[in-house]
GROMACS .gro file of N, CA and C in nm:
model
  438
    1UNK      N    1  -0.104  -2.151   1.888
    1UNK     CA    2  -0.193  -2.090   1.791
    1UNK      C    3  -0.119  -1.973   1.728
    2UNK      N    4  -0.140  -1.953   1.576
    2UNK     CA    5  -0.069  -1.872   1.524
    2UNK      C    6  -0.131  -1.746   1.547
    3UNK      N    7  -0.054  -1.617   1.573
    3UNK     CA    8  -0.154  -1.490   1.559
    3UNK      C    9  -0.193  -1.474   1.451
    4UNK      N   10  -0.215  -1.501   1.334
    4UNK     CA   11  -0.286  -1.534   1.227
    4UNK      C   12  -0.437  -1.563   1.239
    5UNK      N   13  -0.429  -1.670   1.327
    5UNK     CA   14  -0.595  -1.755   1.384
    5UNK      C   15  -0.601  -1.749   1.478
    6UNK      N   16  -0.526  -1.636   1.557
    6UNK     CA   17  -0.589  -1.578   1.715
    6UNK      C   18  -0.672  -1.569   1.733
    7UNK      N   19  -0.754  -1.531   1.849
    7UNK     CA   20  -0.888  -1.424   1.861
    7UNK      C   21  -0.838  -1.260   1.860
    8UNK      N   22  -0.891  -1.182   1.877
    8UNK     CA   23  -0.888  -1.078   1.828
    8UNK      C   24  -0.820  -1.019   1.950
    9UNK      N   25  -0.757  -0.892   1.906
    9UNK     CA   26  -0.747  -0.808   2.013
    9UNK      C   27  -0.821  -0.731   2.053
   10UNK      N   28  -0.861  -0.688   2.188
   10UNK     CA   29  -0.991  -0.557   2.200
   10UNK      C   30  -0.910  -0.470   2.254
   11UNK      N   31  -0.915  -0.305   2.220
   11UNK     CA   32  -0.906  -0.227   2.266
   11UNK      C   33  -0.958  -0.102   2.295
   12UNK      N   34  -0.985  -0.048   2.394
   12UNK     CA   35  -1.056  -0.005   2.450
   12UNK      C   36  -1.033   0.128   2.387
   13UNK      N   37  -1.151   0.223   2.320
   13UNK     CA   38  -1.100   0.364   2.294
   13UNK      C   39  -1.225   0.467   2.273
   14UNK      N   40  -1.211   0.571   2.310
   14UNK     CA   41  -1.307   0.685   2.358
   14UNK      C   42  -1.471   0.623   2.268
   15UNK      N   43  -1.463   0.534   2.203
   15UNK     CA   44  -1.602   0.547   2.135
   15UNK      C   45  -1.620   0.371   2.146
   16UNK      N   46  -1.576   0.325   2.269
   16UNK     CA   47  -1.587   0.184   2.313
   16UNK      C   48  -1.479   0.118   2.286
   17UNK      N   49  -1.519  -0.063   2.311
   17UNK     CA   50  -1.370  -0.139   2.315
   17UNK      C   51  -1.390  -0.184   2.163
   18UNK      N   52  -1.268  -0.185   2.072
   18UNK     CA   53  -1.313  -0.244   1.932
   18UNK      C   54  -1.209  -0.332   1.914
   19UNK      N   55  -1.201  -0.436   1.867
   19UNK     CA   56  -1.137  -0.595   1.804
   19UNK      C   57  -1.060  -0.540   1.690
   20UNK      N   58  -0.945  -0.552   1.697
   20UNK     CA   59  -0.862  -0.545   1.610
   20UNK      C   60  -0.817  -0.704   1.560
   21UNK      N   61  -0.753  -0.730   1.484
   21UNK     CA   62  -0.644  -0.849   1.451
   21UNK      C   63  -0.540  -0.817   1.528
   22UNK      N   64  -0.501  -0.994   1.550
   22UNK     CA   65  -0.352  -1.008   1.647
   22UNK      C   66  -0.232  -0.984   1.545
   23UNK      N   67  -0.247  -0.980   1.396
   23UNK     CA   68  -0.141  -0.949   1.341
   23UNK      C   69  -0.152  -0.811   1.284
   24UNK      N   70  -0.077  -0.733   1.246
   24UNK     CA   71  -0.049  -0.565   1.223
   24UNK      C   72   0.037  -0.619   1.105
   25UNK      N   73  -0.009  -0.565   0.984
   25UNK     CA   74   0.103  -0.527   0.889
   25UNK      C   75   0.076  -0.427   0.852
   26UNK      N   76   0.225  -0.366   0.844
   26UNK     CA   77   0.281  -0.175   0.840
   26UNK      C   78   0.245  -0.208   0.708
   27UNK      N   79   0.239  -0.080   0.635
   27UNK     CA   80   0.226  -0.038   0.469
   27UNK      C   81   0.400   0.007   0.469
   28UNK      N   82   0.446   0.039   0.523
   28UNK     CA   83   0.597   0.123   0.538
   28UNK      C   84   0.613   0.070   0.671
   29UNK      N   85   0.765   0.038   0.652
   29UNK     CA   86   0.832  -0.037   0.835
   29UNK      C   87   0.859   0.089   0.887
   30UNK      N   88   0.828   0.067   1.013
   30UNK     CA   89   0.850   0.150   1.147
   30UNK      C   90   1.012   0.217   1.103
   31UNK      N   91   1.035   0.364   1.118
   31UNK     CA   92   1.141   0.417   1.149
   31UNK      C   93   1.240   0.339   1.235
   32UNK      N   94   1.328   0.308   1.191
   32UNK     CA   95   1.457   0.214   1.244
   32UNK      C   96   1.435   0.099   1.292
   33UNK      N   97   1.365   0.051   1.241
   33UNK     CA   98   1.303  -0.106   1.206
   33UNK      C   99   1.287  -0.198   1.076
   34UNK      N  100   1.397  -0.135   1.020
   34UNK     CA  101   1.420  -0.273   0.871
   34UNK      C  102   1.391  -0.352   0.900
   35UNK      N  103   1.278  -0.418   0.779
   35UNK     CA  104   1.286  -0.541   0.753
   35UNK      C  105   1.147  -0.559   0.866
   36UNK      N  106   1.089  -0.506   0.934
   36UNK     CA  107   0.998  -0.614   1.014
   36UNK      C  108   0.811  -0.538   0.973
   37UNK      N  109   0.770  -0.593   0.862
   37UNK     CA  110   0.669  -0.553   0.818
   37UNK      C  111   0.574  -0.622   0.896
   38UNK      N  112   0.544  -0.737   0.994
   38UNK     CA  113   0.422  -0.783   1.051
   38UNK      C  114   0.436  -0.734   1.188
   39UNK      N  115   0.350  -0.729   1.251
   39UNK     CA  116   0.386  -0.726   1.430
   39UNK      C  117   0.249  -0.791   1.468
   40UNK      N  118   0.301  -0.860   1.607
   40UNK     CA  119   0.177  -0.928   1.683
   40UNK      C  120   0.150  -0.847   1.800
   41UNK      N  121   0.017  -0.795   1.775
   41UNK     CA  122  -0.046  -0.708   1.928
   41UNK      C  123  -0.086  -0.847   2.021
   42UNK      N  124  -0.013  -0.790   2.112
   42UNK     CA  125  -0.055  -0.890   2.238
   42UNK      C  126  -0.098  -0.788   2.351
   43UNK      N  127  -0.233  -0.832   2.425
   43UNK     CA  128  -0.230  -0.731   2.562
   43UNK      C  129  -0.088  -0.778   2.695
   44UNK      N  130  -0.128  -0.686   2.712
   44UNK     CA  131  -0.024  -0.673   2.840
   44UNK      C  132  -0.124  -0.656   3.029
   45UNK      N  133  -0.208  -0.613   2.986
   45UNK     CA  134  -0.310  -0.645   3.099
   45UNK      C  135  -0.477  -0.648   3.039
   46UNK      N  136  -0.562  -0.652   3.164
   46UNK     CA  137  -0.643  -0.665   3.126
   46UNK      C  138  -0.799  -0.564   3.107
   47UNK      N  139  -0.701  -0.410   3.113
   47UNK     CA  140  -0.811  -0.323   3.064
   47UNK      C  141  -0.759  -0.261   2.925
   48UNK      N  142  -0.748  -0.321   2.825
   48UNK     CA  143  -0.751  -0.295   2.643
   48UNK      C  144  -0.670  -0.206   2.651
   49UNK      N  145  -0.589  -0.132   2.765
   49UNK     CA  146  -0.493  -0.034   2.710
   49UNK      C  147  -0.351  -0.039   2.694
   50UNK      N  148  -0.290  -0.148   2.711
   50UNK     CA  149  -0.097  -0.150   2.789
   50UNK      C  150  -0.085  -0.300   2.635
   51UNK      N  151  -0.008  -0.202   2.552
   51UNK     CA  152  -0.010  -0.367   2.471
   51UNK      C  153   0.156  -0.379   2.432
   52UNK      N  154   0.220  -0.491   2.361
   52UNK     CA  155   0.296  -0.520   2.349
   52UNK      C  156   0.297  -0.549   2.167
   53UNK      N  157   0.371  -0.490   2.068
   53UNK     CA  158   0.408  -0.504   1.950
   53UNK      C  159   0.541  -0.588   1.925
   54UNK      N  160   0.499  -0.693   1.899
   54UNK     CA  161   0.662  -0.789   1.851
   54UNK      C  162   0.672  -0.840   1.670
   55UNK      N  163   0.771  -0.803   1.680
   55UNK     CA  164   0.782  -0.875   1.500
   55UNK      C  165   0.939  -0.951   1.550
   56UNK      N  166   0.893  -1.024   1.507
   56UNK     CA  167   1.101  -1.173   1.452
   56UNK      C  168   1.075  -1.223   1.351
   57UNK      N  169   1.083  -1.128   1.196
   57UNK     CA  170   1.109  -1.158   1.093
   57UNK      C  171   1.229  -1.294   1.071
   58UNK      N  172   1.244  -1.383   0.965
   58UNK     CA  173   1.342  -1.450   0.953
   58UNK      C  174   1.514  -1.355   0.903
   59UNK      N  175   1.635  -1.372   0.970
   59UNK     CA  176   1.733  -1.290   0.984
   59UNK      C  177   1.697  -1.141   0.999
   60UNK      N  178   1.625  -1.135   1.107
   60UNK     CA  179   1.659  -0.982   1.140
   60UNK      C  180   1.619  -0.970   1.278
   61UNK      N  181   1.695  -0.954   1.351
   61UNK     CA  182   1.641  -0.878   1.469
   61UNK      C  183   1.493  -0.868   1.535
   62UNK      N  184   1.502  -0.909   1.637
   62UNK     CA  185   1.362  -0.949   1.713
   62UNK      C  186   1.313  -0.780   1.701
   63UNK      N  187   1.203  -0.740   1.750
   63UNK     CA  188   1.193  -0.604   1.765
   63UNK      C  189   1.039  -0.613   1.874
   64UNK      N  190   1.055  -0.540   1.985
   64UNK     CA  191   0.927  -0.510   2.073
   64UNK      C  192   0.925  -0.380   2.135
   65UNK      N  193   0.778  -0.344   2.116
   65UNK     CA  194   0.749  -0.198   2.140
   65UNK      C  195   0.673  -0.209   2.229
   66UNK      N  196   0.618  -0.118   2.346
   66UNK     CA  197   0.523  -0.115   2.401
   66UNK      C  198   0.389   0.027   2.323
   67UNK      N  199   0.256   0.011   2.331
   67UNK     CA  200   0.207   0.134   2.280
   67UNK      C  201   0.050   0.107   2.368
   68UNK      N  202   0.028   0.199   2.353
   68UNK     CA  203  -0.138   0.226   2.454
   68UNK      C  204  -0.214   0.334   2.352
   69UNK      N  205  -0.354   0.279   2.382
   69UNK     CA  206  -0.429   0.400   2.334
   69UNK      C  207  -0.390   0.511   2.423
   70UNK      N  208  -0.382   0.599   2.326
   70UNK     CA  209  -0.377   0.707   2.380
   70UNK      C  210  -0.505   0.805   2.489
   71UNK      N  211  -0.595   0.805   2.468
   71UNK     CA  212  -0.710   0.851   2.507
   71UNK      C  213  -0.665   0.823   2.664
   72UNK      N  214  -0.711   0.703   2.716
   72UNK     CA  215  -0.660   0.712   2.870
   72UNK      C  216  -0.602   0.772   2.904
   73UNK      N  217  -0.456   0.821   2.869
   73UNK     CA  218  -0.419   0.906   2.941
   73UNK      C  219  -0.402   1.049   2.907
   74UNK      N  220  -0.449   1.084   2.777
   74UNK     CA  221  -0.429   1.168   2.704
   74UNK      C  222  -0.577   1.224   2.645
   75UNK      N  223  -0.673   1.265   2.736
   75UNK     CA  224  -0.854   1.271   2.717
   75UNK      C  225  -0.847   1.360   2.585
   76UNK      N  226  -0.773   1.445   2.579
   76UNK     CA  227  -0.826   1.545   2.465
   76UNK      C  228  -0.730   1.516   2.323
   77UNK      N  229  -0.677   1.415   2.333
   77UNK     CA  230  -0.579   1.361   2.225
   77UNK      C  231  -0.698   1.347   2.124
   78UNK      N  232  -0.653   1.432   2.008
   78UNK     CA  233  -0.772   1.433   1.898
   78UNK      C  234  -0.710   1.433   1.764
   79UNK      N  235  -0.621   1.395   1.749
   79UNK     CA  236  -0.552   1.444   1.578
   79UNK      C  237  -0.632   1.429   1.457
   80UNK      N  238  -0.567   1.470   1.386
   80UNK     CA  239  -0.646   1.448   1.218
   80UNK      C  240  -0.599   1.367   1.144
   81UNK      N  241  -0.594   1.273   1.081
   81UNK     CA  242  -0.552   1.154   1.022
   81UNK      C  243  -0.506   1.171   0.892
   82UNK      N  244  -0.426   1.220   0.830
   82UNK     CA  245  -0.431   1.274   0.686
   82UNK      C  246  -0.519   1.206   0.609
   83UNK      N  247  -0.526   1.245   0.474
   83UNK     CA  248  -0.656   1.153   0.410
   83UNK      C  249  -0.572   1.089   0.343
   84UNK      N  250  -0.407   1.102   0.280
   84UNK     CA  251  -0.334   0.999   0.225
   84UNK      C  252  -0.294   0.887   0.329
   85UNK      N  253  -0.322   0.919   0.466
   85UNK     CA  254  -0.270   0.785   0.551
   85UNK      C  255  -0.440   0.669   0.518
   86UNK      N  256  -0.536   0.778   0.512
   86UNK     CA  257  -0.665   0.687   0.589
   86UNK      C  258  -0.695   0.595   0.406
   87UNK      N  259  -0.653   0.663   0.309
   87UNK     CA  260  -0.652   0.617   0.161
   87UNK      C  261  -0.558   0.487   0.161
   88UNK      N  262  -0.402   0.506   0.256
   88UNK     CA  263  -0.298   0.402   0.196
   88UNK      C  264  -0.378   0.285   0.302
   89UNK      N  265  -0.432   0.330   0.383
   89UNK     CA  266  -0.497   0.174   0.482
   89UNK      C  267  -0.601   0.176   0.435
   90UNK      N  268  -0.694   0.211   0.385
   90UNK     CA  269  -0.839   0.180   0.273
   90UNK      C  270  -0.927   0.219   0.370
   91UNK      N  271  -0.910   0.324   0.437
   91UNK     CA  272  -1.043   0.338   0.532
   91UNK      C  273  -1.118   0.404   0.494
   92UNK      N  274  -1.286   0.327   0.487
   92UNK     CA  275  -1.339   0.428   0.442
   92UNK      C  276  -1.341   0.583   0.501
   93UNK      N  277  -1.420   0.676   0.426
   93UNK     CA  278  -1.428   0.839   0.438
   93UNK      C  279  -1.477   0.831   0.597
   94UNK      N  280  -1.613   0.745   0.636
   94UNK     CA  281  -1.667   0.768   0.765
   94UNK      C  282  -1.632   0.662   0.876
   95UNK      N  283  -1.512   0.591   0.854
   95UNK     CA  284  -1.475   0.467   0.942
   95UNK      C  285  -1.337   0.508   1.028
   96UNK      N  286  -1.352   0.489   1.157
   96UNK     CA  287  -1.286   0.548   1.232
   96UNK      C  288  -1.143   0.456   1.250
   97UNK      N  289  -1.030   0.492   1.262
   97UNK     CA  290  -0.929   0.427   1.257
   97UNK      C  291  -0.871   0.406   1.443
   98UNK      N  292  -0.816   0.246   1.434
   98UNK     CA  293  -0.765   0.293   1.613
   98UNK      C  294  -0.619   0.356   1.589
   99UNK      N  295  -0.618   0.423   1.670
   99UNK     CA  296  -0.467   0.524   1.706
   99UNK      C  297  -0.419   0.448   1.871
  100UNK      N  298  -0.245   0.400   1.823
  100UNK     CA  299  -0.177   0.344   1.905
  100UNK      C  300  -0.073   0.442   1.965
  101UNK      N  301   0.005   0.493   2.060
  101UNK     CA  302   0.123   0.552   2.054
  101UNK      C  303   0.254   0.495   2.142
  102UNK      N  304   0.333   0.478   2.082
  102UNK     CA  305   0.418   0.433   2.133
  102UNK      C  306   0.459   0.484   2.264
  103UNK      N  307   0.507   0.393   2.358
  103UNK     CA  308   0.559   0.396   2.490
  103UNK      C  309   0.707   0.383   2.559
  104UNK      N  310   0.786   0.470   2.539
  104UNK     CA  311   0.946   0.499   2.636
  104UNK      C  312   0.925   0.473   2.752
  105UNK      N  313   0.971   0.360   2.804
  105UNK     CA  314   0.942   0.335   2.976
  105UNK      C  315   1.089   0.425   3.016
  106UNK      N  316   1.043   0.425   3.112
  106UNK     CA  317   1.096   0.502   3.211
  106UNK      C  318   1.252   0.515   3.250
  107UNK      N  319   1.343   0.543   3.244
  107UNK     CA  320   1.492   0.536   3.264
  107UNK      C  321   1.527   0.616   3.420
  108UNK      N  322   1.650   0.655   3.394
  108UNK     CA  323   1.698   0.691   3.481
  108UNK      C  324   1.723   0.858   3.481
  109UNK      N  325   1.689   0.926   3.347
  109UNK     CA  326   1.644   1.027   3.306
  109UNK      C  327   1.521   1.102   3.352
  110UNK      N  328   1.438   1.005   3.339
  110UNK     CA  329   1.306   1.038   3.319
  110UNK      C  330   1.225   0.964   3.427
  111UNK      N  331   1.132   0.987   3.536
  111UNK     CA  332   1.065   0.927   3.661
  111UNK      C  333   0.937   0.831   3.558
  112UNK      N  334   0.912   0.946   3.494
  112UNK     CA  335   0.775   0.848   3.430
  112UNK      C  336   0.822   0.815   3.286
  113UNK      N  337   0.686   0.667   3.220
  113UNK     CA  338   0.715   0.662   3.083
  113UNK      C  339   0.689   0.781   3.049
  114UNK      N  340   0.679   0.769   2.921
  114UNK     CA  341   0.647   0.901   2.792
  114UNK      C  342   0.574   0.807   2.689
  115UNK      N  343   0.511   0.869   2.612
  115UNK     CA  344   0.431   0.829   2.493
  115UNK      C  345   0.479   0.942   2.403
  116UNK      N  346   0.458   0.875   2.269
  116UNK     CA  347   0.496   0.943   2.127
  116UNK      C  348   0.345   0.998   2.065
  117UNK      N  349   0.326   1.085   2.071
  117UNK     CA  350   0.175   1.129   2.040
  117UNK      C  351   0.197   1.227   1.921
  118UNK      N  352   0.312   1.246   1.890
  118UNK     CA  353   0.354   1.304   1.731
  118UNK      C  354   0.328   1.210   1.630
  119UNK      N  355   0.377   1.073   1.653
  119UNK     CA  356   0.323   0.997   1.554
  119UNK      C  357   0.307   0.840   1.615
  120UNK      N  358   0.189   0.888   1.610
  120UNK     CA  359   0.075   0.726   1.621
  120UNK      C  360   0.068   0.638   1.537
  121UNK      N  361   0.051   0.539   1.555
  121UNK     CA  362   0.032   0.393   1.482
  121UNK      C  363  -0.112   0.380   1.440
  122UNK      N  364  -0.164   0.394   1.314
  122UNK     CA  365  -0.257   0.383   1.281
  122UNK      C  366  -0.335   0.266   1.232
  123UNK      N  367  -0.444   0.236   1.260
  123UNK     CA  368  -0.434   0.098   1.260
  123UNK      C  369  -0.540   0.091   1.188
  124UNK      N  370  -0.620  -0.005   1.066
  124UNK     CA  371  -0.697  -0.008   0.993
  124UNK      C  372  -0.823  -0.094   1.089
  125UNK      N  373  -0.901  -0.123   1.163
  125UNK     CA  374  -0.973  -0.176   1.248
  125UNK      C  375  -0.997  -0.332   1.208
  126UNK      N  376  -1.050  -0.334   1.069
  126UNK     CA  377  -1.094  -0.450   0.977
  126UNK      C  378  -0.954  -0.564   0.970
  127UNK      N  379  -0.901  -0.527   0.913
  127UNK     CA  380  -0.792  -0.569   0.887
  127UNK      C  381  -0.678  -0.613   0.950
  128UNK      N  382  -0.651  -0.491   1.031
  128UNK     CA  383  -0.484  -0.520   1.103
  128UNK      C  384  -0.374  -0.407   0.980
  129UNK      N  385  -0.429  -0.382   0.854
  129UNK     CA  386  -0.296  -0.203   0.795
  129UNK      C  387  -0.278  -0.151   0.902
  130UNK      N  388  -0.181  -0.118   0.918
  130UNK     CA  389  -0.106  -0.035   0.966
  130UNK      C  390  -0.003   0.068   0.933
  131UNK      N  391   0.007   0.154   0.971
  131UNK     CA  392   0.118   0.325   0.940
  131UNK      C  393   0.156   0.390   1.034
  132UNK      N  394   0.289   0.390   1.073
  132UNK     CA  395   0.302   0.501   1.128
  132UNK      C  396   0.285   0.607   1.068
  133UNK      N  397   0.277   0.743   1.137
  133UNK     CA  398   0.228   0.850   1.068
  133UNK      C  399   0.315   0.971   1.150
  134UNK      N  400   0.393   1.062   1.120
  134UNK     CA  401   0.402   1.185   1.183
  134UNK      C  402   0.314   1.276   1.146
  135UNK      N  403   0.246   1.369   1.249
  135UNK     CA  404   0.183   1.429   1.214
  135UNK      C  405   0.184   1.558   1.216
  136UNK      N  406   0.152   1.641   1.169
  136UNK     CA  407   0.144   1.785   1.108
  136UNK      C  408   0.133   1.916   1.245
  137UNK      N  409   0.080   1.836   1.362
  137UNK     CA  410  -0.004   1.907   1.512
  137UNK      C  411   0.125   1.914   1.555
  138UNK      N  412   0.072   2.004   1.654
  138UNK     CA  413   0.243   2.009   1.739
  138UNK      C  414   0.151   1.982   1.878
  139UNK      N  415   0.243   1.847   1.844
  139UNK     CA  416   0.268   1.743   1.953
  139UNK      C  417   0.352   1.696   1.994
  140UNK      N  418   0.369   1.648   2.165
  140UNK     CA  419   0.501   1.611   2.185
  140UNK      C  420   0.550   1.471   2.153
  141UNK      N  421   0.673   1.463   2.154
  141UNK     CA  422   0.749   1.328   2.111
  141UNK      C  423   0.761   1.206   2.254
  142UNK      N  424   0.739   1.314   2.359
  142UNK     CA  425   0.779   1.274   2.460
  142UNK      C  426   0.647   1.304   2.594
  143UNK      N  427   0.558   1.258   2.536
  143UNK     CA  428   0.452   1.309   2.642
  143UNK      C  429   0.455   1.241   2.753
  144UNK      N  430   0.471   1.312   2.882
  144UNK     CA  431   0.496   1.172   3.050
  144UNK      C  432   0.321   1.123   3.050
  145UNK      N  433   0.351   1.006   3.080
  145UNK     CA  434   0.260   0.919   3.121
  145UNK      C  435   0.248   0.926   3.263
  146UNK      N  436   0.130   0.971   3.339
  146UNK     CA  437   0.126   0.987   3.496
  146UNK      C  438   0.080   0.879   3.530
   0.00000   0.00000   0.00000
């Protein structure tokens, strides 16, 4: 089945679990990711939070991210969404957008992952738009995941 005519993804976030689309297309490709404008959210387990982002555009480089809502582990994670991000994904004024953040597993550096909570993956709910976004808060790049 194509992620096209998947079922939906659910993910779980401070104001319940909400259904996204299995396909994500960026408005702008991910920072050092030419070329891969679609990605397929797949879960990775089975409480809506641990997911897996893959795009394999034709000639370019496979590309997979891991990202989690943030909220689980991050309760007071609250940012502000600019109004040119929530305009370029068409959200309306009172429609809440899901926020993804990317996930650095763990090395030999570092005991725990980290999450990117400077700039989240914004995700249009309806649809599947998507943006990364840096944002304006001072937030870390590198937040540990306990």
């Amino acid at each position: 089945m194509s992620a096209l005519h998947a079922a939906p993804v659910t993910v779980v976030t401070p104001a319940g679990p909400r259904d996204l689309p299995p396909l994500l297309r960026v408005a702008t490709e991910l920072p050092g990711l030419p070329g891969h404008h679609e990605w397929t959210l797949a879960p990775l387990d089975e409480t809506g939070l641990l997911f897996t982002l893959r795009s394999e555009p034709d000639g370019v480089r496979p590309a997979r991210l891991f990202v989690v809502e943030p909220h689980a582990f991050f309760p007071d994670y609250a940012p502000t969404v600019p109004s040119e991000v929530r305009a370029t994904l068409g959200l309306a004024p009172d429609e809440a957008p899901v926020l993804l953040v990317v996930v650095h597993p763990a090395d030999d550096d570092r005991a725990h992952p980290s999450a990117n909570l400077l700039a989240p993956v914004v995700v249009h709910p309806a649809d599947g738009r998507a943006l990364q976004v840096v944002l304006e808060d001072d937030l870390p790049l590198r937040a540990p995941l306990a």
